[in-house]
Each structure stands twice: as C-alpha cells, then as structure tokens.
mmCIF file of C-alpha atoms and ligand atoms in Angstrom:
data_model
loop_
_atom_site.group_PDB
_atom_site.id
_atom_site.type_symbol
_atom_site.label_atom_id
_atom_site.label_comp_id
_atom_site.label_asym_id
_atom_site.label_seq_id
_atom_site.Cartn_x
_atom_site.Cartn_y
_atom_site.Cartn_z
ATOM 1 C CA UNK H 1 -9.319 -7.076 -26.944
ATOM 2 C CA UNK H 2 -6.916 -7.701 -30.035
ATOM 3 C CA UNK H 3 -3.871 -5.723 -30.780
ATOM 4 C CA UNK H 4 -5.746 -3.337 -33.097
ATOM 5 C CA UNK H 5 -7.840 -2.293 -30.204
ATOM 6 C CA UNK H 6 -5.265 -1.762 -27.797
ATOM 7 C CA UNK H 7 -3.552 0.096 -30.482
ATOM 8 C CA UNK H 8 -6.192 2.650 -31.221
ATOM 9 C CA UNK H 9 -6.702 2.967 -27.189
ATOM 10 C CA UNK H 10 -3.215 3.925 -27.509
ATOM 11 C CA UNK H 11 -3.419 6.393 -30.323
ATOM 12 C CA UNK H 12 -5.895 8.383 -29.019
ATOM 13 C CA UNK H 13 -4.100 8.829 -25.548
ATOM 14 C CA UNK H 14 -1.275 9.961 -27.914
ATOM 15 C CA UNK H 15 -3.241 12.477 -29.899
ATOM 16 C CA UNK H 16 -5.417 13.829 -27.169
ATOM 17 C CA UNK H 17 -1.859 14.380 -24.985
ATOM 18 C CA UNK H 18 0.158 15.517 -28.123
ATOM 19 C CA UNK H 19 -0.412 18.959 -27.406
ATOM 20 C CA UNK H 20 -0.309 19.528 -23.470
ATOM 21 C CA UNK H 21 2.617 19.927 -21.580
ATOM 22 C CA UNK H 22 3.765 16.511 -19.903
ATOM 23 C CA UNK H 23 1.191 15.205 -17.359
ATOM 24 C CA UNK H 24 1.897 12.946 -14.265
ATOM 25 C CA UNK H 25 -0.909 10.554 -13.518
ATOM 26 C CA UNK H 26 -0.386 8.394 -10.378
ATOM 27 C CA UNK H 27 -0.757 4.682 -9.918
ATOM 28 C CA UNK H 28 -1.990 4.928 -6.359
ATOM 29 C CA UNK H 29 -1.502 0.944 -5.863
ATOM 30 C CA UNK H 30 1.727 -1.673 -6.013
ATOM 31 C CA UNK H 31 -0.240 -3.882 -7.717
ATOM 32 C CA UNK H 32 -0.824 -1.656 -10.736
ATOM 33 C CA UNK H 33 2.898 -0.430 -10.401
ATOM 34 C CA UNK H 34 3.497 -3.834 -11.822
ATOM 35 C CA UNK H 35 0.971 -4.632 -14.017
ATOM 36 C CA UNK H 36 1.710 -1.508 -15.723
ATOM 37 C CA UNK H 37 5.265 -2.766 -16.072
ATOM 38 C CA UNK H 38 4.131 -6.632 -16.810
ATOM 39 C CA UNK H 39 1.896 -5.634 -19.409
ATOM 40 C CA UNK H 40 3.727 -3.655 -21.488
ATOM 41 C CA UNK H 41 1.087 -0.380 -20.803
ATOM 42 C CA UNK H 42 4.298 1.950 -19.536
ATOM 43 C CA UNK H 43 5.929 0.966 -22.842
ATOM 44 C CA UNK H 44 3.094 1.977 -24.929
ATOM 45 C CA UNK H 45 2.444 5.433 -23.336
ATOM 46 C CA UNK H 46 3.772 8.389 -25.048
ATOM 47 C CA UNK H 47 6.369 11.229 -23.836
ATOM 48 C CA UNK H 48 3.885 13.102 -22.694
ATOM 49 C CA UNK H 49 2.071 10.780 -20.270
ATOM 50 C CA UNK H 50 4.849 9.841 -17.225
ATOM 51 C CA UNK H 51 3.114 7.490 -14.395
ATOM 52 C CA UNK H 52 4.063 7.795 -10.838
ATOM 53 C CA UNK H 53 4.064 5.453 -7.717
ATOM 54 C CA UNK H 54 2.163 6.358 -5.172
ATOM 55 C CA UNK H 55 1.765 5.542 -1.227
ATOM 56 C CA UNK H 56 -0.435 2.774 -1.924
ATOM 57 C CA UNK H 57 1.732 -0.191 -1.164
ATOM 58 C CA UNK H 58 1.391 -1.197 3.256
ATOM 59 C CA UNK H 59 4.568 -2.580 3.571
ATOM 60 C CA UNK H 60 6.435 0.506 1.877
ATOM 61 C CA UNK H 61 4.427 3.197 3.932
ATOM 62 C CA UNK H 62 4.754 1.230 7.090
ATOM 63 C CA UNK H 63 7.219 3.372 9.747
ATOM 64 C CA UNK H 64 10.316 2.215 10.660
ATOM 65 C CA UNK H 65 9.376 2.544 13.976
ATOM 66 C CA UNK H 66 6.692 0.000 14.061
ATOM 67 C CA UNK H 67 9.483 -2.588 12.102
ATOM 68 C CA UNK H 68 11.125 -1.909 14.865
ATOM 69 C CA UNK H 69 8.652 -2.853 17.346
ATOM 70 C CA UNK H 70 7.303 -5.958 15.864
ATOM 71 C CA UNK H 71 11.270 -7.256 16.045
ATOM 72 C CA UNK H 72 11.217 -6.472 19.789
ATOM 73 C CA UNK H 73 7.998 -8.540 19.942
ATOM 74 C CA UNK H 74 9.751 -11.027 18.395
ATOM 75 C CA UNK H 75 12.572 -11.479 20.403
ATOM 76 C CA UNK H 76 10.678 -11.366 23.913
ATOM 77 C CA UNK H 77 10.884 -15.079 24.868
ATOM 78 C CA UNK H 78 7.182 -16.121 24.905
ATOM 79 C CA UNK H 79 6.339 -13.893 21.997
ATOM 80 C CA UNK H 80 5.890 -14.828 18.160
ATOM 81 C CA UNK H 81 5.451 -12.645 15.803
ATOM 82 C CA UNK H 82 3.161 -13.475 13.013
ATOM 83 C CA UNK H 83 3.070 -11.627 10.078
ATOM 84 C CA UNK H 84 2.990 -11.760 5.668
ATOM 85 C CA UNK H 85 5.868 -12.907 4.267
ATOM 86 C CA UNK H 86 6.997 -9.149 2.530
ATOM 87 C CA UNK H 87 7.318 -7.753 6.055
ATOM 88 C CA UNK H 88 10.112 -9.860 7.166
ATOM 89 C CA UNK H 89 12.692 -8.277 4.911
ATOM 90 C CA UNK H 90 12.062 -5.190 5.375
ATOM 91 C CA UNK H 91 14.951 -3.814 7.446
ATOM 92 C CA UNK H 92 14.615 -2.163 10.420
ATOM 93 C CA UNK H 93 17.072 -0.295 13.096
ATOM 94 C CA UNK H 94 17.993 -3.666 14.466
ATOM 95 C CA UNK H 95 17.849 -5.143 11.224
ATOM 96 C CA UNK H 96 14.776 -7.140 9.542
ATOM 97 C CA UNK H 97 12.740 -10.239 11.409
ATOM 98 C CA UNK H 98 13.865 -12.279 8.795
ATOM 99 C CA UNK H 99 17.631 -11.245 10.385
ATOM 100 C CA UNK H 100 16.554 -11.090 13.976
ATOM 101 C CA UNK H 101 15.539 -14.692 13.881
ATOM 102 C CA UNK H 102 19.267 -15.275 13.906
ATOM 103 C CA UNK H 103 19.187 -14.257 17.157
ATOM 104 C CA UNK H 104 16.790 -16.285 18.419
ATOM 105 C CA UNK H 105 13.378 -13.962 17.475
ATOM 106 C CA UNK H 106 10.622 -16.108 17.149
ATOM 107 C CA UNK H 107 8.694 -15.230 13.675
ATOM 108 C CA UNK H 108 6.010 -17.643 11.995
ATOM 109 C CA UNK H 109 5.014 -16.337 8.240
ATOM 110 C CA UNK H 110 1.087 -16.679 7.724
ATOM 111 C CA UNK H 111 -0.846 -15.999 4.584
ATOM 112 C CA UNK H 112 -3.601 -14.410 6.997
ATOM 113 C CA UNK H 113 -4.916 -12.877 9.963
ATOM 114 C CA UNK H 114 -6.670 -16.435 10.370
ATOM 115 C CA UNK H 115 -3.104 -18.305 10.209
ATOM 116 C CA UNK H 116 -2.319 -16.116 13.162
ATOM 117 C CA UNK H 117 -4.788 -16.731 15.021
ATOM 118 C CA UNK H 118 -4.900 -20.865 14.462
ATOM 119 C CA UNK H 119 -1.222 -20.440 15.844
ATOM 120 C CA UNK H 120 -1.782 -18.393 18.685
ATOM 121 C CA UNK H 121 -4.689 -21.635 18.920
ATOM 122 C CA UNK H 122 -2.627 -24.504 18.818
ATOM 123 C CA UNK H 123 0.345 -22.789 20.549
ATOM 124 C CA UNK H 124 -1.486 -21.320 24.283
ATOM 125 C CA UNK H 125 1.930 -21.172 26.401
ATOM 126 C CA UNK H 126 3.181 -18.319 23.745
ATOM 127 C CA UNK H 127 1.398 -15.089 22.908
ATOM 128 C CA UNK H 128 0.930 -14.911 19.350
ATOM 129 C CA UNK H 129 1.055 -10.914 17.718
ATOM 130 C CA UNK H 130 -0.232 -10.200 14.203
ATOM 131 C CA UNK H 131 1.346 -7.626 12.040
ATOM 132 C CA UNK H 132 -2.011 -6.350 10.867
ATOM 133 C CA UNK H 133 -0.400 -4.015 8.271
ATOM 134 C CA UNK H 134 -2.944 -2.939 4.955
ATOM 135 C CA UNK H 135 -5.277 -0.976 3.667
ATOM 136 C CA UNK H 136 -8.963 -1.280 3.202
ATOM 137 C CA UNK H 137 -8.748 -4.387 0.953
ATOM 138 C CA UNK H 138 -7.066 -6.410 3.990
ATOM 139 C CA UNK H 139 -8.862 -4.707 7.705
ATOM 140 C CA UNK H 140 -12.260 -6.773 7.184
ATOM 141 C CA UNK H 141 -10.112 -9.688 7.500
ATOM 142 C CA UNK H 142 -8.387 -8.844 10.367
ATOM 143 C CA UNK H 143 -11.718 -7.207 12.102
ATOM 144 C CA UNK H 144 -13.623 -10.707 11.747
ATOM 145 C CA UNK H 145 -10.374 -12.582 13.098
ATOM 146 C CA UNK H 146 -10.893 -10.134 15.735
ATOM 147 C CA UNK H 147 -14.210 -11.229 16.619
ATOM 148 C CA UNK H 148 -13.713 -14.596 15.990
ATOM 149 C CA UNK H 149 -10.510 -14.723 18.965
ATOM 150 C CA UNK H 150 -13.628 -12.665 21.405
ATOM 151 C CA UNK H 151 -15.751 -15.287 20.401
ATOM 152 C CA UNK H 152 -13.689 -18.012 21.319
ATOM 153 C CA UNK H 153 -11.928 -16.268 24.640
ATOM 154 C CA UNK H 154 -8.569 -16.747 23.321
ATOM 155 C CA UNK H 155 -6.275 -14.928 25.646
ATOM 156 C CA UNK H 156 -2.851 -14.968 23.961
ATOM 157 C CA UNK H 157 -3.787 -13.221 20.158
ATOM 158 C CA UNK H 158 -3.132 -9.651 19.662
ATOM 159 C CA UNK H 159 -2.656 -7.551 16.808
ATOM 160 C CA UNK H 160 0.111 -4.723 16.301
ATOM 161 C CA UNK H 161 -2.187 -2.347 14.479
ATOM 162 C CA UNK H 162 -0.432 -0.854 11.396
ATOM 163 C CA UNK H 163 -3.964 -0.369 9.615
ATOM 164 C CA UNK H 164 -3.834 2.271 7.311
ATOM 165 C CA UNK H 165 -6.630 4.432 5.031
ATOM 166 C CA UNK H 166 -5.527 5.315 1.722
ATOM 167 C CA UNK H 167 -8.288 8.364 0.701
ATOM 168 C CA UNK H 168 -6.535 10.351 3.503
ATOM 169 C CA UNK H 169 -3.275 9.769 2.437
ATOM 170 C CA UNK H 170 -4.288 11.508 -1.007
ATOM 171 C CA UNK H 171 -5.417 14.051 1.086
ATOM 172 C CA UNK H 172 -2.303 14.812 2.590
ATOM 173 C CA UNK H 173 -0.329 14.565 -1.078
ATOM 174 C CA UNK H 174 -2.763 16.815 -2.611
ATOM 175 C CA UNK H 175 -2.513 19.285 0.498
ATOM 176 C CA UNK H 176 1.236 19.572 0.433
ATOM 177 C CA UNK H 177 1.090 20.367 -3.297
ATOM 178 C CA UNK H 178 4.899 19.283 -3.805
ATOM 179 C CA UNK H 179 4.235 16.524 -6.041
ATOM 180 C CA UNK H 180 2.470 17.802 -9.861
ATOM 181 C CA UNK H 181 -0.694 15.727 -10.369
ATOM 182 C CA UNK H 182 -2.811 15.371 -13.183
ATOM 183 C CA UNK H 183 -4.586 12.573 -12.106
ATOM 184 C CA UNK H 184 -4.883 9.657 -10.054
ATOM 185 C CA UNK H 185 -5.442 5.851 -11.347
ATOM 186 C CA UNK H 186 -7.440 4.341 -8.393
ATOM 187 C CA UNK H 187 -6.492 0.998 -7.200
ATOM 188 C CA UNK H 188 -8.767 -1.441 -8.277
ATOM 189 C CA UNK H 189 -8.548 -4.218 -4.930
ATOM 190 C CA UNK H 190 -9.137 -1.046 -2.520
ATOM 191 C CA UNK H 191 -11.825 0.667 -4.418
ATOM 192 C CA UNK H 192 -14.013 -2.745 -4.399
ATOM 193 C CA UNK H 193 -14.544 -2.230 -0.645
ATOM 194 C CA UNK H 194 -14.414 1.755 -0.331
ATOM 195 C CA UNK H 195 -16.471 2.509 -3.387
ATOM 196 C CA UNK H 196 -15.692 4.409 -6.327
ATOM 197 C CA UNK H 197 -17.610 6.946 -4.800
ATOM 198 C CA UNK H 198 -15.093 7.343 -2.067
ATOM 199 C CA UNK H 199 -12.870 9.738 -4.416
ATOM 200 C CA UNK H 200 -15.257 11.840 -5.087
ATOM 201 C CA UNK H 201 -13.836 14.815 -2.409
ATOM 202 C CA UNK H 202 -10.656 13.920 -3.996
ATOM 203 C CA UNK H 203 -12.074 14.807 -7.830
ATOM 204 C CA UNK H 204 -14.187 18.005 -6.371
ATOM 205 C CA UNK H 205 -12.176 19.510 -4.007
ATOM 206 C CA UNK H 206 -8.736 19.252 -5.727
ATOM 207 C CA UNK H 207 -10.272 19.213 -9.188
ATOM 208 C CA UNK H 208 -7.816 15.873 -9.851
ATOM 209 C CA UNK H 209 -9.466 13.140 -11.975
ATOM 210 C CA UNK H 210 -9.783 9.942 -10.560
ATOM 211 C CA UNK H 211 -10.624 6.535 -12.663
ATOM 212 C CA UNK H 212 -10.587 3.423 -11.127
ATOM 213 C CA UNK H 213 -9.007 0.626 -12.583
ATOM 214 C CA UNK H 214 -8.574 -3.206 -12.675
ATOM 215 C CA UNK H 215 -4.834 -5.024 -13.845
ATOM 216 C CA UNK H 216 -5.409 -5.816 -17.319
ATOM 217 C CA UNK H 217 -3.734 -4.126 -19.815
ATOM 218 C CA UNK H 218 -6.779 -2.943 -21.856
ATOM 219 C CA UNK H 219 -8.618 -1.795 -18.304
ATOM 220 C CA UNK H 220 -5.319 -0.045 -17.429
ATOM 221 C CA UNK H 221 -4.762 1.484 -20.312
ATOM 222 C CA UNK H 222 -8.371 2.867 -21.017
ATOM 223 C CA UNK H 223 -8.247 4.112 -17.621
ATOM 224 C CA UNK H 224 -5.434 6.459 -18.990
ATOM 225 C CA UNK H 225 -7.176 7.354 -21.760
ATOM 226 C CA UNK H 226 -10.272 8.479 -19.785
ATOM 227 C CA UNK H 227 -7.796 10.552 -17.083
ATOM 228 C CA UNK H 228 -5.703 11.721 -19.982
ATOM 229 C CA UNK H 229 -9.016 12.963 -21.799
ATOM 230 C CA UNK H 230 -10.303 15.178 -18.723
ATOM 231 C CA UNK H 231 -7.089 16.178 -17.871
ATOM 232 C CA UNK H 232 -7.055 17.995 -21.195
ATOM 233 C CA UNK H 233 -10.588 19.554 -21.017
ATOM 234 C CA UNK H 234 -9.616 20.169 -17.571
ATOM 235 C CA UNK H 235 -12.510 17.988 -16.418
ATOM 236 C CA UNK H 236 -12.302 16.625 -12.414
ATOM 237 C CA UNK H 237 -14.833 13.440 -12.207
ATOM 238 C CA UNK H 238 -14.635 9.529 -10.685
ATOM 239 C CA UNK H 239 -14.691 7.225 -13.615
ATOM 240 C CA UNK H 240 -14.687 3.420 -13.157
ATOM 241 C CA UNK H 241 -13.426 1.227 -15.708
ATOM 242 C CA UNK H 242 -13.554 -1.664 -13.256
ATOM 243 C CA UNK H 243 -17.343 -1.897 -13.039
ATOM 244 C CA UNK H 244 -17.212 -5.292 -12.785
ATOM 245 C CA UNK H 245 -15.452 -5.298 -9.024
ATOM 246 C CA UNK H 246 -16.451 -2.185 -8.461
ATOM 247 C CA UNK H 247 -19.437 -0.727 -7.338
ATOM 248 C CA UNK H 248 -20.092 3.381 -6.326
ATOM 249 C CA UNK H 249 -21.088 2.044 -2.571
ATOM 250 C CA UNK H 250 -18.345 -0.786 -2.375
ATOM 251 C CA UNK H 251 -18.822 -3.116 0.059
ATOM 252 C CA UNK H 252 -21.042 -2.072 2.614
ATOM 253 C CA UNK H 253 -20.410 -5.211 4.711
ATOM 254 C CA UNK H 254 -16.876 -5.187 4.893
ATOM 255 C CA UNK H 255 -16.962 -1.639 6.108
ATOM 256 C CA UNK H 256 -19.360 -2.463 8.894
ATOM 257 C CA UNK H 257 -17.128 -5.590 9.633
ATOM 258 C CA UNK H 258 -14.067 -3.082 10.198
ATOM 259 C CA UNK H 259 -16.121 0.020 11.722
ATOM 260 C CA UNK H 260 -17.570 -2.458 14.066
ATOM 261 C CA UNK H 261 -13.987 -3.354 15.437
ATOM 262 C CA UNK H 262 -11.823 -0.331 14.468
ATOM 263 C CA UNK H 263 -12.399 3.606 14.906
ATOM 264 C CA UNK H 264 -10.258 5.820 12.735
ATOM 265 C CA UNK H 265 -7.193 7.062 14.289
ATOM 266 C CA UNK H 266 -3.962 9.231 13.511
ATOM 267 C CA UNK H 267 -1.313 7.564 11.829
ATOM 268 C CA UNK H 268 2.714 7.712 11.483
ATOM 269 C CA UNK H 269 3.346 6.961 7.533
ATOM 270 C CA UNK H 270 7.120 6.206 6.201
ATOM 271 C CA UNK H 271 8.191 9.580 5.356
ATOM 272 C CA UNK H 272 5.157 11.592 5.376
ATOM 273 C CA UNK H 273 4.403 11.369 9.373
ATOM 274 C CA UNK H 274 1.226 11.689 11.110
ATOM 275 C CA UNK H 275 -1.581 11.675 8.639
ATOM 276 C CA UNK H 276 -4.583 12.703 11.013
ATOM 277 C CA UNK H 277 -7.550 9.910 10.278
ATOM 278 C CA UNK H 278 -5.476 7.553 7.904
ATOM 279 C CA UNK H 279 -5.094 4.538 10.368
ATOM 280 C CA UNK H 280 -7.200 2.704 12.615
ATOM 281 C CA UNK H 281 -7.020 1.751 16.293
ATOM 282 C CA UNK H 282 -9.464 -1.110 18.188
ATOM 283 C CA UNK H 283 -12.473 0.471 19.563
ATOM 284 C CA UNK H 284 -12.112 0.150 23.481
ATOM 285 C CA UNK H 285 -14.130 -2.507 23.437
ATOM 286 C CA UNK H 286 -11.687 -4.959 21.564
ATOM 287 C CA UNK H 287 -8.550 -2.923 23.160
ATOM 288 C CA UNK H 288 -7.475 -6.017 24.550
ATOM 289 C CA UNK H 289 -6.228 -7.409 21.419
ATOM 290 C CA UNK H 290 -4.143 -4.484 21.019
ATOM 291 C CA UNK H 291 -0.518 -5.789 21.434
ATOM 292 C CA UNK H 292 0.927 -1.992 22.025
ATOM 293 C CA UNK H 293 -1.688 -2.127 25.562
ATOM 294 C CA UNK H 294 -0.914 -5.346 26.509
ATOM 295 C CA UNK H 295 2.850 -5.448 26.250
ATOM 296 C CA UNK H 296 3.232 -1.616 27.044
ATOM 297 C CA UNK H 297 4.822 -0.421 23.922
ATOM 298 C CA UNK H 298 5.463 2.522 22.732
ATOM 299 C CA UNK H 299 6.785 4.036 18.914
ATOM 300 C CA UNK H 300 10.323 4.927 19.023
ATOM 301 C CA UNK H 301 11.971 7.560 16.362
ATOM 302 C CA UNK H 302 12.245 6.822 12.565
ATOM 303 C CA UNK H 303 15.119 6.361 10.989
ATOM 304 C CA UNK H 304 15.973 6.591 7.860
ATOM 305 C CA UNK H 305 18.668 4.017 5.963
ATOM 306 C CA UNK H 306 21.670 6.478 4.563
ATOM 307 C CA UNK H 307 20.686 6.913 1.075
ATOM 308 C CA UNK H 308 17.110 6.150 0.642
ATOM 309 C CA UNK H 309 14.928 7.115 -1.515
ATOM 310 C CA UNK H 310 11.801 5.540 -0.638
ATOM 311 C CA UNK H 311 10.252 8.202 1.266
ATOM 312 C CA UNK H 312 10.174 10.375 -2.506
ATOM 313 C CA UNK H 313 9.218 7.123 -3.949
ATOM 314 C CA UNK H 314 6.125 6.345 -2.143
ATOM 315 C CA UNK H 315 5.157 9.916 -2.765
ATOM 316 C CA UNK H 316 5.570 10.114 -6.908
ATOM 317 C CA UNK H 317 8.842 12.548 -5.830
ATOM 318 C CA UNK H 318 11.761 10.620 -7.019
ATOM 319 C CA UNK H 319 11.875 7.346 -9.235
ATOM 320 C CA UNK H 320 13.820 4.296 -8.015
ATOM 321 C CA UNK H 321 16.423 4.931 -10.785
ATOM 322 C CA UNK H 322 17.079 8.488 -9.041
ATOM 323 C CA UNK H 323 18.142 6.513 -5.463
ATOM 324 C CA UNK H 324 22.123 6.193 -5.462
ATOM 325 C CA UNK H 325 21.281 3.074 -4.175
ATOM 326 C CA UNK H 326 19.378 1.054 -6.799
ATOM 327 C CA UNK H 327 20.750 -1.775 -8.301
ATOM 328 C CA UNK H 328 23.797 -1.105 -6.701
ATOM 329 C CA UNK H 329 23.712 -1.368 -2.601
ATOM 330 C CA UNK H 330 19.545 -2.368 -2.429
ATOM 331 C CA UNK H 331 18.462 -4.978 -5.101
ATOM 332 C CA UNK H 332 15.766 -7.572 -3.875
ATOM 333 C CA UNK H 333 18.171 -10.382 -2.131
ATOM 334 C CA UNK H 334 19.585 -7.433 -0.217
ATOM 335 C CA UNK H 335 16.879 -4.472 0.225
ATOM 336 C CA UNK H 336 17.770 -1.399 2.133
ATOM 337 C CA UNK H 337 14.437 0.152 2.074
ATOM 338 C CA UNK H 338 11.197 -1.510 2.274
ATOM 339 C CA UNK H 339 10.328 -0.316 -1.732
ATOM 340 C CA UNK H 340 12.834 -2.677 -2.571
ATOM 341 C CA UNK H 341 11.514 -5.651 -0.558
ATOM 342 C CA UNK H 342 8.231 -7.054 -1.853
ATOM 343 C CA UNK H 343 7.266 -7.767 -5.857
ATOM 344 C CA UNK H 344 4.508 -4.854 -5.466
ATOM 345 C CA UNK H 345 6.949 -2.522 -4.336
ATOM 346 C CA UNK H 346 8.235 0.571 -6.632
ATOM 347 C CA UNK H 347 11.792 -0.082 -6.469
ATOM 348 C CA UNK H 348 11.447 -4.062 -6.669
ATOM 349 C CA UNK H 349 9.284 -3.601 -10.046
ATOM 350 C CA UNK H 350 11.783 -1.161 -11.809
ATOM 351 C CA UNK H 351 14.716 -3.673 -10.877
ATOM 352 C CA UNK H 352 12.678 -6.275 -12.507
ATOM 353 C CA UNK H 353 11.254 -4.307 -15.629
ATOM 354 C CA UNK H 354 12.112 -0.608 -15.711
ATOM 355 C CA UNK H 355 15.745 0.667 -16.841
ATOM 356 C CA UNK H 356 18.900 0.856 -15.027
ATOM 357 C CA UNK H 357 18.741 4.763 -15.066
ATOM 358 C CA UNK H 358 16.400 7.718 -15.068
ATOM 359 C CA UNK H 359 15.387 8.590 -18.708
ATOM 360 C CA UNK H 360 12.588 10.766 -20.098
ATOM 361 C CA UNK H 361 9.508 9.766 -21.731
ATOM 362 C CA UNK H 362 5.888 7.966 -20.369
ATOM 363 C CA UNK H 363 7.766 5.085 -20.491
ATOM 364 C CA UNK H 364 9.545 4.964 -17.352
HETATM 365 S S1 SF4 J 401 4.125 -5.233 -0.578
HETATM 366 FE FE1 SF4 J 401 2.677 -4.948 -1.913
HETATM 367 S S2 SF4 J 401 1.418 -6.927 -2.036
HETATM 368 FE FE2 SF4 J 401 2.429 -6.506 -0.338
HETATM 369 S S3 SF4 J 401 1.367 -4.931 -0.165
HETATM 370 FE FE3 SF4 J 401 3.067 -3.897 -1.224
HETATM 371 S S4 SF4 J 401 1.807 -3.479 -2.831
HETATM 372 FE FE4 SF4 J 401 0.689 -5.094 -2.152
HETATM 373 S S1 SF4 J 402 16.528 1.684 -4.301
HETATM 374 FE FE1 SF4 J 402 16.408 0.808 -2.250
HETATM 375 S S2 SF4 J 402 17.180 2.360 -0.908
HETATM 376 FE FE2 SF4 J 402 16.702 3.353 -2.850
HETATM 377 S S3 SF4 J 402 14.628 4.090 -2.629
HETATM 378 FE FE3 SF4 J 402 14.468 2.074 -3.505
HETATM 379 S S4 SF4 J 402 14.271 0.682 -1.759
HETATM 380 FE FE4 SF4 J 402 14.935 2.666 -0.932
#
C-alpha cells in the first residue's frame, strides 16, 4: 500500500477516535511491540489511541523461580542446560546462565527443541534439559521432539516445562479489571495455530474487541482501525486482518501434536502467579521427560529485582519509561529484568525506539 493509503487508514482512526475519551488497545505479542515501533505505526496514531504491552512475550512472563531452576540444572555436573539464546540473560536469584557459566554451569544455546535433543544425541554420558519456554506458536515443536526422543529410547533428554497458554492469561487480565482495555490486537504467530476463533469468549464474555493481526505496518495499522471503530460503537467481535496465516480453526494438527503430549495444567506467571489452565504439563505417559520428576525439583519463591517494573509491564500497568530503572541501571548489555533482555521484549523495544521518558499521546 502507498503512503496515501496508509495515510487515509490513519485519518480515519483519527476521526472515528477524535471524540472518545482516550482508549488503550493492547498488543498482546513482543513481536508486534516492535513492529509497531519499527514501522513507524505508534508514531502515526493519534492522542487518543495509547497501545499497551501485554503478557505475550515467554521469556518476560517466565517466573523467576523456574530461572532459577534451570541455573541449578546447569551447574549439576552431568547436566546441560539447553535452551534459546534470550533466556540466558535473563537474571535470576543466582544471577543469569549466561553468568553462571562462569562458574562452571554447563549451558549449550540451540535454535530448537530439535538442537536439544541432537545434543542430548551425540553427548549420552550427560543429561541434556530443554528450557521448553513459549506459547502456542512454539509447544508443537517441542511435543514432536518429544515423541521423536520416545521413539528413539533416548534416556538422557528432558524438558523443564515452562509451556504457557496465552487465551487464559487474558482471562486473568480481564478478570482482575485493574488494567482499562478497549481492545486487544491478537498476535498474529499464536493465532495461526489457536484460531481466530479462540478469542471469541474473550470478545463475548468481556465485550473487548479482538482483531488479529500480522507485522506489517498497513495490517497493523488497519487492525487499529477496525478495534478503534467497534470500540466506538461499542461493538465486541473477532476480526482477522491476517487471513492469510490465519484461519478461524487454526491449526488443527499442531494442536493434536501438543494435546497428544501435554494436558493443560496450572501455571506460576512473572508477577501475576498461578493462572489456573495457562500452562501445560506431560501427560503421564511422557512424564519421563519431565526434568522436575527426574531430578526431583521443586519451584522455590519469586523474587523480585529492587526496582522492577516488569511485572506492570507485562500487564499494560506501567510503561518501561515509568521503571526508575530504564536506561539508567537495566539497558540491554546489562538487563535487570527479563523485559529488558530479548529484542521482543517491552523494555528492550522502548530503549531502542520509544523516548527516554513517559509522555502523553498514542505515540508512546
Ligand atoms: S523474548 Fe520475545 S522472541 Fe523471544 S519470545 Fe519474547 S517476544 Fe518473542
Ligand atoms: S527497565 Fe528493566 S528493571 Fe525496569 S521494568 Fe524494564 S526490564 Fe524491568
């Protein structure tokens, strides 16, 4: 679409907001926390339209406490950890992996579930334990790497499941009722294996809007226009603007890939605790991969870094710029909290694009 297009797009999300009090529409995902950024959309958006982050970035939501046990993993002496790069730096009571390796933690970065379990392959005297942290968009994966270890008899994978399950996370928002709302922009990666259809409960039963959206500037920005526009005839429906990815059903295989392996479970969420349903455990039959069995683990307490923010953050209370912190104590080659850590992460995008401080305005 040309700049005249984008333009009018723009316009009309002007005029249609122009005379409503400010609404706060929620990027759900990282990944559109920084597209919105990299493409210019925040800077386009009126006073009246403000976007907030939401808990839709794994690593960010990801408890302390399980940081804390994958570095405990790590420095066992037969024991290496396997996990994305983000996780590494993200710092946990002991400090991060990327730290504890100083003291002789053993740590191998993968780019998937299938690098894992290829090391756990060529390496048999160790026991090799996957950080399987993500949503939807990343438990198919680690379901058929399950599988494939069963199908092979490997005896020294395991996972350290940090699964998690976004819709009831929105639940849990929505039910606390401390954060204003107005709408939600669905995360386009996510929503191509739940379905657009999965936020329908979400539109109906908390009368939110809900449009699903890919990363380009013209699909982010007429999902805005479309949430802006039954926002102000105080209209609740799932929209899709990223047809092309995304179907109403999503991707029925993938979920039978991760059902068949994982059973919904309750889940401990940075900051906003046990979310009943939101994560997923092995079904007994694959238990044996499960790292917190084998090993005998258990979660310790959270703890929170003095100063923080990114509890608020991942929950559209507080922007970065509001943390004491930013830019100051936590920038990206030293994170204190996890927000900070990877590119998709709230506090990592405003260092890169957003302003120094807190201002009014869509734009921020
Ligand atoms: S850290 Fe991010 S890429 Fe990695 S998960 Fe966060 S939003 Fe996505
Ligand atoms: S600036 Fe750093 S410490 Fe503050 S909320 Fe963001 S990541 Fe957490």
């Amino acid at each position: 679409m040309d700049k005249e297009g984008i333009r009018g797009i723009v316009d009309e999300i002007a005029a249609l907001a122009s005379g409503s009090d400010r609404m706060n529409l929620m990027e759900v995902c990282g990944t559109h926390t920084v597209s919105l950024f990299r493409t210019g959309a925040k800077s386009l958006l009126p006073e009246t339209v403000r976007l907030v982050s939401g808990p839709g970035c794994p690593v960010c939501v990801t408890s302390q406490a399980y940081i804390d046990l994958a570095g405990e993993l790590a420095l066992r002496p037969d024991t290496t950890v396997c996990t994305y790069g983000d996780m590494v730096r993200v710092p946990g009571r002991r400090g991060s992996l990327e730290a504890l390796r100083a003291e002789g933690a053993k740590v191998a970065v993968v780019y998937s579930a299938r690098d894992a379990l290829a090391y756990a392959r060529r390496n048999p005297e160790r026991h090799a334990v996957f950080l399987a942290v993500g949503f939807e968009t990343t438990t198919p994966a680690t379901a058929a790497t399950v599988l494939e270890a069963e199908n092979e008899g490997l005896k020294n994978f395991y996972i350290l499941g940090g699964h998690k399950r976004i819709i009831p996370a929105m639940h849990t928002l929505l039910s606390a009722g401390e954060v204003p709302i107005d709408g939600f922009l669905c995360p386009g990666h996510v929503s191509v294996v739940i379905g657009a259809g999965a936020y329908e409960p979400i539109a109906s039963h908390y009368r939110k809007p809900c449009v699903v959206a890919g990363f380009e500037l013209e699909g982010m920005l007429r999902a805005i226009l479309l949430l802006v526009r039954q926002a102000v005839r105080y209209e609740a429906r799932v929209e899709n603007t990223y047809g092309a990815a995304v179907t109403v059903e999503g991707n029925r295989a993938a979920r039978e890939l991760t059902e068949r392996v994982f059973e919904p479970s309750d889940a401990v969420w940075r900051a906003m605790g046990r979310i009943p349903e939101s994560g997923l455990d092995l079904r007994p039959a694959y238990r044996r991969y499960d790292a917190m069995d084998r090993f005998g683990l258990s979660f310790g307490s959270e703890v929170t870094p003095h100063g923080c923010l990114c509890g608020e953050v991942i929950q559209g209370k507080a922007l970065p710029t509001e943390c004491a912190l930013f830019r100051k104590k936590c920038t990206p080659r030293e994170p204190v909290g996890p927000c900070m850590v990877s590119m998709e992460g709230t506090c990592a995008a405003w260092y890169k694009y957003g302003p120094a401080r807190a201002e009014g305005g869509g734009n921020r």
